[in-house]
Amino acid sequence: EAQVTQNPRYLITVTGKKLTVTCSQNMNHEYMSWYRQDPGLGLRQIYYSMNVEVTDKGDVPEGYKVSRKEKRNFPLILESPSPNQTSLYFCATRRASGGAVSYGYTFGSGTRLTVV
Amino acid sequence: AQKITQTQPGMFVQEKEAVTLDCTYDTSDPSYGLFWYKQPSSGEMIFLIYQGSYDQQNATEGRYSLNFQKARKSANLVISASQLGDSAMYFCAMVGSNDYKLSFGAGTTVTVRA
């Protein structure tokens, strides 16, 4: 079954304690992306990756890091979490398409992060 | 860059009635795709329907249809015969031909009343 697996689903942590949210996909998709969802703002892109070792900032990258050492994995790292990073996080993947816009996105189940 | 606007933060609809969720967009890309997603209270993102900018006909998927008006840059979602299980947040999103980023609107919460 094609899927994007995010872990953990829920996480409560304290300010400043480093954490990693994992994302793994089994579809051999080149493109992977992280979003955060906040009320009234929809989903905003944090970082994305076009392929292994190729990552770039999205719209709200401050306070986050990513890496893409393998094609299937794209972890999101919060080196020193702060309360304003309390949010719902999604990993999303799709095939590279050379300009085609119809390819669908596959989302992980989401991670609800609370930083106290 | 793409911009998506959903102006209805919340809506109530009676069971079995139809509801229209508004979505307008702005882009400079010559080709683009429009998506609608449903997010129930459990949080997952569920793909509902897709419309390509060059598609001649409006997309339909079961009880979901997309009212695509290219000149007005609108892509409204119509849910017919609403069910209690349709209560959820709905997001309009788009991607342009020049990058892979999926841009989202703020979302509309739909509550279906029995």
Tab-separated table of C-alpha atoms in Angstrom:
chain	number	residue	atom	x	y	z
A	1	GLU	CA	0.000	0.000	0.000
A	2	ALA	CA	1.305	3.415	-1.013
A	3	GLN	CA	1.748	5.529	2.049
A	4	VAL	CA	3.546	8.288	3.857
A	5	THR	CA	4.342	7.428	7.455
A	6	GLN	CA	4.822	10.167	9.991
A	7	ASN	CA	5.904	9.670	13.568
A	8	PRO	CA	4.968	10.503	16.203
A	9	ARG	CA	1.255	11.341	15.812
A	10	TYR	CA	1.239	13.347	19.023
A	11	LEU	CA	4.092	14.984	20.909
A	12	ILE	CA	4.236	17.271	23.920
A	13	THR	CA	7.650	18.684	24.672
A	14	VAL	CA	9.315	21.496	26.574
A	15	THR	CA	10.910	24.616	25.202
A	16	GLY	CA	14.430	24.055	23.989
A	17	LYS	CA	14.443	20.262	23.883
A	18	LYS	CA	15.517	19.096	20.443
A	19	LEU	CA	13.086	16.860	18.601
A	20	THR	CA	12.735	15.110	15.267
A	21	VAL	CA	9.544	14.262	13.401
A	22	THR	CA	10.112	11.473	10.937
A	23	CYS	CA	8.577	11.055	7.490
A	24	SER	CA	9.016	7.997	5.320
A	25	GLN	CA	7.418	7.130	1.963
A	26	ASN	CA	7.308	3.913	-0.047
A	27	MET	CA	6.324	5.365	-3.437
A	28	ASN	CA	9.771	6.342	-4.697
A	29	HIS	CA	8.616	9.959	-4.968
A	30	GLU	CA	11.290	12.523	-5.683
A	31	TYR	CA	9.512	15.488	-4.117
A	32	MET	CA	8.903	15.680	-0.367
A	33	SER	CA	7.682	18.613	1.659
A	34	TRP	CA	6.812	19.677	5.197
A	35	TYR	CA	3.845	21.871	6.104
A	36	ARG	CA	2.517	23.339	9.296
A	37	GLN	CA	-1.168	24.038	9.809
A	38	ASP	CA	-2.415	26.835	12.028
A	39	PRO	CA	-5.985	28.125	12.523
A	40	GLY	CA	-6.946	30.755	9.990
A	41	LEU	CA	-3.724	30.317	8.038
A	42	GLY	CA	-4.225	27.012	6.282
A	43	LEU	CA	-1.138	24.949	5.538
A	44	ARG	CA	2.155	26.698	4.978
A	45	GLN	CA	5.235	25.098	3.530
A	46	ILE	CA	8.263	24.841	5.815
A	47	TYR	CA	10.860	23.051	3.667
A	48	TYR	CA	10.888	20.899	0.598
A	49	SER	CA	13.227	18.529	-1.185
A	50	MET	CA	13.446	17.752	-4.879
A	51	ASN	CA	15.687	14.720	-4.386
A	52	VAL	CA	18.420	13.249	-2.221
A	53	GLU	CA	20.697	15.939	-0.800
A	54	VAL	CA	18.585	18.678	-2.425
A	55	THR	CA	16.544	20.735	0.048
A	56	ASP	CA	15.246	24.285	0.079
A	57	LYS	CA	13.298	26.678	2.244
A	58	GLY	CA	9.584	27.114	1.963
A	59	ASP	CA	7.540	29.997	3.295
A	60	VAL	CA	8.132	29.547	7.032
A	61	PRO	CA	11.531	27.845	7.529
A	62	GLU	CA	12.724	29.707	10.660
A	63	GLY	CA	13.386	27.372	13.573
A	64	TYR	CA	13.387	24.196	11.469
A	65	LYS	CA	15.934	21.992	9.759
A	66	VAL	CA	15.570	19.097	7.363
A	67	SER	CA	17.771	16.515	5.716
A	68	ARG	CA	17.358	14.137	2.777
A	69	LYS	CA	20.042	11.487	2.979
A	70	GLU	CA	17.841	8.778	1.492
A	71	LYS	CA	15.067	9.136	-1.047
A	72	ARG	CA	12.416	7.639	1.190
A	73	ASN	CA	13.081	9.674	4.358
A	74	PHE	CA	12.680	13.379	5.056
A	75	PRO	CA	12.905	14.169	8.791
A	76	LEU	CA	11.923	17.543	10.255
A	77	ILE	CA	14.199	18.729	13.035
A	78	LEU	CA	13.423	21.344	15.652
A	79	GLU	CA	16.758	22.138	17.289
A	80	SER	CA	15.304	24.363	20.023
A	81	PRO	CA	11.513	24.269	19.939
A	82	SER	CA	9.523	27.254	21.139
A	83	PRO	CA	5.815	27.599	21.993
A	84	ASN	CA	5.119	29.344	18.669
A	85	GLN	CA	5.999	26.083	16.939
A	86	THR	CA	2.987	24.416	18.506
A	87	SER	CA	1.106	23.284	15.426
A	88	LEU	CA	-0.144	20.413	13.301
A	89	TYR	CA	2.574	19.205	10.931
A	90	PHE	CA	2.205	17.309	7.676
A	91	CYS	CA	4.649	15.614	5.394
A	92	ALA	CA	3.564	15.429	1.735
A	93	THR	CA	5.101	13.748	-1.298
A	94	ARG	CA	4.549	13.586	-5.057
A	95	ARG	CA	6.283	12.458	-8.195
A	96	ALA	CA	8.500	14.849	-10.051
A	97	SER	CA	6.527	15.841	-13.114
A	98	GLY	CA	8.468	18.216	-15.347
A	99	GLY	CA	5.691	20.800	-15.295
A	100	ALA	CA	2.657	18.526	-15.200
A	101	VAL	CA	0.208	19.751	-12.580
A	102	SER	CA	-2.143	16.797	-12.291
A	103	TYR	CA	0.026	14.549	-10.158
A	104	GLY	CA	-1.501	14.038	-6.775
A	105	TYR	CA	0.060	14.595	-3.407
A	106	THR	CA	0.143	11.982	-0.691
A	107	PHE	CA	-0.017	13.258	2.874
A	108	GLY	CA	1.113	11.695	6.089
A	109	SER	CA	-1.364	11.394	8.948
A	110	GLY	CA	-0.046	14.494	10.685
A	111	THR	CA	1.838	15.208	13.891
A	112	ARG	CA	0.254	17.335	16.595
A	113	LEU	CA	3.097	19.075	18.387
A	114	THR	CA	2.693	21.041	21.601
A	115	VAL	CA	5.645	22.978	22.997
A	116	VAL	CA	5.214	24.159	26.592
B	1	ALA	CA	3.657	32.574	-6.631
B	2	GLN	CA	0.181	31.272	-6.071
B	3	LYS	CA	-2.422	32.747	-3.754
B	4	ILE	CA	-5.592	31.014	-2.632
B	5	THR	CA	-8.465	32.789	-0.899
B	6	GLN	CA	-11.270	31.112	0.988
B	7	THR	CA	-13.531	33.783	2.451
B	8	GLN	CA	-15.923	31.575	4.429
B	9	PRO	CA	-14.425	30.580	7.777
B	10	GLY	CA	-17.443	28.474	8.709
B	11	MET	CA	-20.726	27.299	7.265
B	12	PHE	CA	-23.771	25.411	8.461
B	13	VAL	CA	-25.796	23.224	6.131
B	14	GLN	CA	-28.867	21.083	6.662
B	15	GLU	CA	-28.533	17.381	6.030
B	16	LYS	CA	-29.442	16.403	2.433
B	17	GLU	CA	-29.004	19.945	1.160
B	18	ALA	CA	-26.237	21.167	-1.142
B	19	VAL	CA	-23.482	23.522	-0.044
B	20	THR	CA	-21.031	25.609	-2.051
B	21	LEU	CA	-17.584	26.447	-0.722
B	22	ASP	CA	-15.917	29.422	-2.331
B	23	CYS	CA	-12.344	29.500	-3.559
B	24	THR	CA	-10.606	32.158	-5.611
B	25	TYR	CA	-7.007	32.017	-6.724
B	26	ASP	CA	-4.312	34.078	-8.312
B	27	THR	CA	-1.360	32.866	-10.318
B	28	SER	CA	0.864	33.899	-13.189
B	29	ASP	CA	1.540	30.323	-14.272
B	30	PRO	CA	0.053	29.430	-17.666
B	31	SER	CA	-0.878	25.984	-16.462
B	32	TYR	CA	-2.026	25.023	-12.996
B	33	GLY	CA	-3.988	22.470	-11.030
B	34	LEU	CA	-6.644	23.036	-8.399
B	35	PHE	CA	-7.347	20.603	-5.576
B	36	TRP	CA	-9.850	20.285	-2.771
B	37	TYR	CA	-9.084	18.420	0.433
B	38	LYS	CA	-11.237	17.403	3.358
B	39	GLN	CA	-9.876	17.344	6.889
B	40	PRO	CA	-12.129	15.630	9.436
B	41	SER	CA	-11.658	16.149	13.149
B	42	SER	CA	-9.185	13.241	13.201
B	43	GLY	CA	-6.793	15.474	11.260
B	44	GLU	CA	-5.850	13.581	8.128
B	45	MET	CA	-5.937	15.247	4.707
B	46	ILE	CA	-8.301	13.504	2.299
B	47	PHE	CA	-8.126	14.330	-1.414
B	48	LEU	CA	-11.564	15.056	-2.891
B	49	ILE	CA	-11.290	16.425	-6.401
B	50	TYR	CA	-8.902	17.881	-8.988
B	51	GLN	CA	-9.358	20.377	-11.813
B	52	GLY	CA	-6.723	21.219	-14.402
B	53	SER	CA	-6.606	24.720	-15.808
B	54	TYR	CA	-6.972	23.425	-19.370
B	55	ASP	CA	-9.739	20.966	-18.624
B	56	GLN	CA	-12.797	21.808	-20.661
B	57	GLN	CA	-15.291	20.280	-18.293
B	58	ASN	CA	-15.854	20.802	-14.606
B	59	ALA	CA	-14.578	17.949	-12.485
B	60	THR	CA	-16.980	15.695	-10.631
B	61	GLU	CA	-16.375	12.918	-8.109
B	62	GLY	CA	-19.518	11.381	-6.701
B	63	ARG	CA	-21.274	14.027	-4.596
B	64	TYR	CA	-18.440	16.504	-5.153
B	65	SER	CA	-18.263	18.812	-8.123
B	66	LEU	CA	-15.984	21.701	-8.882
B	67	ASN	CA	-17.470	24.821	-10.410
B	68	PHE	CA	-14.472	26.120	-12.350
B	69	GLN	CA	-14.708	29.627	-13.781
B	70	LYS	CA	-11.308	30.365	-15.257
B	71	ALA	CA	-11.959	33.985	-16.230
B	72	ARG	CA	-13.085	34.762	-12.688
B	73	LYS	CA	-10.270	32.676	-11.195
B	74	SER	CA	-12.657	30.755	-9.035
B	75	ALA	CA	-12.877	27.052	-8.217
B	76	ASN	CA	-15.836	26.524	-5.932
B	77	LEU	CA	-16.576	23.130	-4.438
B	78	VAL	CA	-20.170	21.940	-4.423
B	79	ILE	CA	-21.180	19.144	-2.088
B	80	SER	CA	-24.579	17.748	-2.955
B	81	ALA	CA	-26.916	15.882	-0.611
B	82	SER	CA	-24.879	16.703	2.495
B	83	GLN	CA	-24.358	13.995	5.071
B	84	LEU	CA	-23.401	14.237	8.723
B	85	GLY	CA	-20.038	12.741	7.813
B	86	ASP	CA	-19.319	15.755	5.619
B	87	SER	CA	-18.744	17.871	8.713
B	88	ALA	CA	-15.086	18.801	8.413
B	89	MET	CA	-12.609	21.470	7.381
B	90	TYR	CA	-12.229	21.893	3.613
B	91	PHE	CA	-9.158	23.287	1.930
B	92	CYS	CA	-8.728	24.630	-1.563
B	93	ALA	CA	-5.189	24.303	-2.931
B	94	MET	CA	-3.323	24.841	-6.146
B	95	VAL	CA	-0.037	24.072	-7.839
B	96	GLY	CA	1.496	25.877	-10.770
B	97	SER	CA	3.501	24.462	-13.633
B	98	ASN	CA	6.652	26.262	-12.541
B	99	ASP	CA	7.145	24.502	-9.225
B	100	TYR	CA	5.788	21.634	-7.145
B	101	LYS	CA	4.600	23.608	-4.154
B	102	LEU	CA	0.983	23.083	-3.183
B	103	SER	CA	-0.427	26.379	-1.898
B	104	PHE	CA	-3.435	26.315	0.423
B	105	GLY	CA	-6.272	28.595	1.375
B	106	ALA	CA	-7.198	29.215	5.004
B	107	GLY	CA	-9.954	26.607	4.925
B	108	THR	CA	-13.708	26.502	5.520
B	109	THR	CA	-15.316	24.573	8.341
B	110	VAL	CA	-18.556	22.883	7.344
B	111	THR	CA	-21.022	21.679	9.954
B	112	VAL	CA	-23.898	19.514	8.758
B	113	ARG	CA	-27.026	19.673	10.912
B	114	ALA	CA	-29.467	16.774	11.208
